[in-house]
Amino acid sequence: MTRMLIIGPPGSGKGTQADRISERLGVVAISTGDIFRANVKGETPLGVEAKKYMDAGDFVPDSVTNKMVRDRLGEDDVENGFLLDGYPRTTAQVDYLDEILAIGEQKLDVVLQLTADDEELVHRLLGRAKETGRSDDNEAVIRHRLDLYHEQTEAVVAKYAERGILTQVDGIGGIDEVTDRVMQAIKAAQAA
Ligand code: AMP
């Protein structure tokens, strides 16, 4: 049973690594960004609401995001654990997640942070923009998303560091190389 988070700046490869961890540990990966994008694509009311924030590189309001995560964590497939990718991103979301977990008498085992230098991330994301045409991958929006990460999500990381469940992994390198580091870090954290 593993309940874990993966946190990292935009472009750090957290989605890719989350899919691999999910496969290897047999836990469901839940990406709030993916859920929002699926809703945008399906033009659901949630998608229409989220799109304006996503296109500007802003966070979708906590009230919307928290409810979505609560509903998702209420589904049956998370009974054997989960890997949350992209949530929590604000300290208010940390508090909310604490409340959801407390109701089920659950706790997080590991919080994994992928680290990377800002300029490397901008370079990577501009490359991804050409391939995927994601509407939030242009330079001004990318820099704004990075600023939000530093301003808000680093405080989230600090909270988990204080609790002693944070493990950091260098996200620069080949995808397989980073996966090896990630799997080793998870093993070490679980053994601790
Ligand atoms: P991601 O794919 O994780 O980079 O997320 C893409 C976008 O979805 C973000 O830039 C936000 O607009 C929105 N989003 C994803 N997760 C969250 C979250 N936990 N809180 C607020 N907004 C989020």
CSV table of C-alpha atoms and ligand atoms in Angstrom, one decimal:
chain,number,residue,atom,x,y,z
A,1,MET,CA,0.0,0.0,0.0
A,2,THR,CA,1.5,3.3,-1.0
A,3,ARG,CA,-0.1,6.7,-0.8
A,4,MET,CA,2.2,9.3,-2.3
A,5,LEU,CA,2.5,12.7,-4.0
A,6,ILE,CA,4.7,13.7,-6.8
A,7,ILE,CA,5.5,17.4,-6.9
A,8,GLY,CA,7.6,19.3,-9.3
A,9,PRO,CA,7.8,22.5,-11.4
A,10,PRO,CA,6.1,22.6,-14.8
A,11,GLY,CA,8.2,20.6,-17.3
A,12,SER,CA,10.0,18.5,-14.7
A,13,GLY,CA,8.6,15.4,-16.2
A,14,LYS,CA,6.3,14.6,-13.2
A,15,GLY,CA,3.5,13.2,-15.5
A,16,THR,CA,5.9,10.8,-17.2
A,17,GLN,CA,7.4,9.6,-14.0
A,18,ALA,CA,4.0,9.4,-12.3
A,19,ASP,CA,2.9,6.9,-15.0
A,20,ARG,CA,6.0,4.8,-14.5
A,21,ILE,CA,5.7,4.8,-10.7
A,22,SER,CA,2.0,3.9,-11.0
A,23,GLU,CA,2.9,0.9,-13.3
A,24,ARG,CA,5.7,-0.4,-11.1
A,25,LEU,CA,3.9,0.0,-7.7
A,26,GLY,CA,0.5,-0.9,-9.0
A,27,VAL,CA,-1.2,2.2,-7.6
A,28,VAL,CA,-3.5,4.5,-9.6
A,29,ALA,CA,-1.9,7.8,-10.7
A,30,ILE,CA,-4.2,10.8,-10.4
A,31,SER,CA,-3.2,13.9,-12.3
A,32,THR,CA,-5.3,17.0,-11.6
A,33,GLY,CA,-4.0,18.6,-14.7
A,34,ASP,CA,-5.1,15.6,-16.8
A,35,ILE,CA,-8.5,15.6,-15.2
A,36,PHE,CA,-8.9,19.3,-16.0
A,37,ARG,CA,-7.7,18.8,-19.6
A,38,ALA,CA,-10.2,16.0,-20.1
A,39,ASN,CA,-13.0,18.2,-18.9
A,40,VAL,CA,-11.8,21.1,-21.1
A,41,LYS,CA,-11.8,18.7,-24.1
A,42,GLY,CA,-15.3,17.4,-23.2
A,43,GLU,CA,-16.5,21.0,-22.7
A,44,THR,CA,-18.1,20.1,-19.3
A,45,PRO,CA,-19.1,22.9,-16.9
A,46,LEU,CA,-15.9,22.1,-14.9
A,47,GLY,CA,-13.8,22.3,-18.1
A,48,VAL,CA,-15.3,25.6,-19.1
A,49,GLU,CA,-14.6,27.0,-15.6
A,50,ALA,CA,-11.0,25.6,-15.5
A,51,LYS,CA,-10.0,26.6,-19.0
A,52,LYS,CA,-9.8,30.4,-18.4
A,53,TYR,CA,-7.4,29.8,-15.5
A,54,MET,CA,-5.3,27.1,-17.3
A,55,ASP,CA,-4.8,29.2,-20.4
A,56,ALA,CA,-3.4,32.0,-18.3
A,57,GLY,CA,-1.2,29.7,-16.4
A,58,ASP,CA,-3.1,30.4,-13.2
A,59,PHE,CA,-4.2,27.9,-10.6
A,60,VAL,CA,-7.8,26.8,-10.8
A,61,PRO,CA,-9.4,28.1,-7.6
A,62,ASP,CA,-9.0,25.8,-4.5
A,63,SER,CA,-12.8,25.5,-4.1
A,64,VAL,CA,-13.1,23.9,-7.5
A,65,THR,CA,-9.9,21.8,-7.4
A,66,ASN,CA,-10.4,20.5,-3.8
A,67,LYS,CA,-13.9,19.2,-4.6
A,68,MET,CA,-12.7,17.5,-7.7
A,69,VAL,CA,-9.9,15.7,-5.8
A,70,ARG,CA,-12.3,14.7,-2.9
A,71,ASP,CA,-14.6,13.1,-5.4
A,72,ARG,CA,-11.8,11.3,-7.2
A,73,LEU,CA,-10.3,10.0,-3.9
A,74,GLY,CA,-13.8,8.6,-3.1
A,75,GLU,CA,-13.6,6.1,-6.0
A,76,ASP,CA,-13.0,2.4,-5.4
A,77,ASP,CA,-9.7,2.2,-7.3
A,78,VAL,CA,-7.8,4.2,-4.7
A,79,GLU,CA,-8.3,1.6,-2.0
A,80,ASN,CA,-4.9,0.1,-2.6
A,81,GLY,CA,-3.1,3.4,-2.6
A,82,PHE,CA,-2.7,6.3,-5.0
A,83,LEU,CA,-0.1,8.7,-6.5
A,84,LEU,CA,-1.3,12.3,-6.7
A,85,ASP,CA,0.4,14.2,-9.5
A,86,GLY,CA,0.0,18.0,-9.4
A,87,TYR,CA,-2.0,18.3,-6.1
A,88,PRO,CA,-1.6,19.9,-3.6
A,89,ARG,CA,-0.1,23.0,-5.1
A,90,THR,CA,-1.1,25.5,-2.3
A,91,THR,CA,-0.9,25.2,1.5
A,92,ALA,CA,-4.7,25.5,1.6
A,93,GLN,CA,-4.8,22.4,-0.6
A,94,VAL,CA,-2.4,20.6,1.8
A,95,ASP,CA,-4.9,21.3,4.7
A,96,TYR,CA,-7.8,20.1,2.6
A,97,LEU,CA,-6.0,16.9,1.7
A,98,ASP,CA,-5.1,16.3,5.4
A,99,GLU,CA,-8.8,16.5,6.2
A,100,ILE,CA,-9.8,14.1,3.4
A,101,LEU,CA,-7.2,11.6,4.6
A,102,ALA,CA,-8.1,12.0,8.2
A,103,ILE,CA,-11.7,11.0,7.5
A,104,GLY,CA,-10.4,7.7,6.2
A,105,GLU,CA,-7.7,7.4,8.9
A,106,GLN,CA,-5.2,7.5,6.2
A,107,LYS,CA,-1.8,9.2,5.9
A,108,LEU,CA,0.8,9.9,3.2
A,109,ASP,CA,3.8,7.6,3.0
A,110,VAL,CA,6.1,9.5,0.7
A,111,VAL,CA,6.2,12.9,-1.0
A,112,LEU,CA,8.5,13.0,-3.9
A,113,GLN,CA,9.8,16.3,-5.3
A,114,LEU,CA,11.4,16.4,-8.7
A,115,THR,CA,13.9,19.3,-9.0
A,116,ALA,CA,15.1,21.2,-12.0
A,117,ASP,CA,16.6,24.5,-12.9
A,118,ASP,CA,14.2,27.2,-14.3
A,119,GLU,CA,16.0,27.9,-17.5
A,120,GLU,CA,16.2,24.1,-18.3
A,121,LEU,CA,12.4,23.9,-17.7
A,122,VAL,CA,11.6,26.9,-20.0
A,123,HIS,CA,13.7,25.3,-22.7
A,124,ARG,CA,12.0,21.9,-22.3
A,125,LEU,CA,8.5,23.4,-22.2
A,126,LEU,CA,9.0,25.5,-25.3
A,127,GLY,CA,10.1,22.3,-27.0
A,128,ARG,CA,6.9,20.5,-25.8
A,129,ALA,CA,4.8,23.4,-27.0
A,130,LYS,CA,5.9,22.7,-30.5
A,131,GLU,CA,5.0,19.0,-30.2
A,132,THR,CA,1.7,19.1,-28.3
A,133,GLY,CA,0.3,22.5,-29.0
A,134,ARG,CA,-0.7,22.8,-25.3
A,135,SER,CA,-2.4,26.2,-25.0
A,136,ASP,CA,-0.5,26.9,-21.7
A,137,ASP,CA,3.0,26.3,-23.2
A,138,ASN,CA,4.0,29.7,-24.5
A,139,GLU,CA,6.9,31.6,-22.9
A,140,ALA,CA,5.0,34.2,-20.9
A,141,VAL,CA,2.6,31.6,-19.5
A,142,ILE,CA,5.4,29.2,-18.8
A,143,ARG,CA,7.3,31.8,-16.7
A,144,HIS,CA,4.1,32.7,-14.9
A,145,ARG,CA,3.5,29.0,-14.0
A,146,LEU,CA,7.1,28.7,-12.8
A,147,ASP,CA,6.7,31.9,-10.6
A,148,LEU,CA,3.5,30.4,-9.1
A,149,TYR,CA,5.5,27.2,-8.3
A,150,HIS,CA,8.1,29.2,-6.5
A,151,GLU,CA,5.6,31.5,-4.7
A,152,GLN,CA,3.1,28.9,-3.7
A,153,THR,CA,4.1,25.3,-4.2
A,154,GLU,CA,7.5,25.5,-2.6
A,155,ALA,CA,5.7,26.3,0.7
A,156,VAL,CA,3.8,23.0,0.2
A,157,VAL,CA,7.1,21.2,-0.2
A,158,ALA,CA,8.4,22.9,3.0
A,159,LYS,CA,5.4,21.6,4.9
A,160,TYR,CA,6.1,18.0,3.9
A,161,ALA,CA,9.8,18.4,4.7
A,162,GLU,CA,8.9,19.5,8.2
A,163,ARG,CA,6.8,16.3,8.6
A,164,GLY,CA,9.9,14.3,7.5
A,165,ILE,CA,8.2,12.6,4.5
A,166,LEU,CA,9.8,14.6,1.7
A,167,THR,CA,12.3,13.0,-0.6
A,168,GLN,CA,14.0,15.0,-3.4
A,169,VAL,CA,15.1,13.6,-6.8
A,170,ASP,CA,17.1,15.4,-9.5
A,171,GLY,CA,14.8,15.6,-12.5
A,172,ILE,CA,17.6,16.5,-15.0
A,173,GLY,CA,18.7,13.6,-17.2
A,174,GLY,CA,17.3,10.9,-19.4
A,175,ILE,CA,13.8,9.6,-18.6
A,176,ASP,CA,15.0,6.1,-17.7
A,177,GLU,CA,17.8,7.6,-15.5
A,178,VAL,CA,15.4,9.8,-13.6
A,179,THR,CA,13.0,6.8,-13.2
A,180,ASP,CA,15.9,4.8,-11.7
A,181,ARG,CA,16.6,7.6,-9.2
A,182,VAL,CA,12.9,7.9,-8.4
A,183,MET,CA,12.4,4.2,-7.7
A,184,GLN,CA,15.5,4.1,-5.5
A,185,ALA,CA,14.3,7.2,-3.6
A,186,ILE,CA,10.8,5.6,-3.0
A,187,LYS,CA,12.4,2.4,-1.8
A,188,ALA,CA,14.7,4.2,0.6
A,189,ALA,CA,11.8,6.3,1.9
A,190,GLN,CA,9.6,3.3,2.4
A,191,ALA,CA,12.4,1.5,4.3
A,192,ALA,CA,13.0,4.4,6.6
B,1,AMP,P1,-0.3,20.3,-14.9
B,1,AMP,O1,-0.6,19.4,-16.0
B,1,AMP,O2,-0.1,19.6,-13.6
B,1,AMP,O3,0.8,21.2,-15.2
B,1,AMP,O4,-1.6,21.3,-14.7
B,1,AMP,C1,-2.1,22.1,-15.7
B,1,AMP,C2,-2.9,23.2,-15.2
B,1,AMP,O5,-4.0,22.7,-14.5
B,1,AMP,C3,-2.2,24.1,-14.1
B,1,AMP,O6,-1.4,25.1,-14.7
B,1,AMP,C4,-3.4,24.7,-13.4
B,1,AMP,O7,-4.1,25.7,-14.2
B,1,AMP,C5,-4.4,23.5,-13.4
B,1,AMP,N1,-4.1,22.7,-12.1
B,1,AMP,C6,-3.7,21.4,-12.1
B,1,AMP,N2,-3.6,21.0,-10.8
B,1,AMP,C7,-4.0,22.1,-10.0
B,1,AMP,C8,-4.1,22.3,-8.6
B,1,AMP,N3,-3.7,21.4,-7.7
B,1,AMP,N4,-4.5,23.5,-8.2
B,1,AMP,C9,-4.9,24.5,-9.1
B,1,AMP,N5,-4.8,24.4,-10.4
B,1,AMP,C10,-4.3,23.2,-10.9
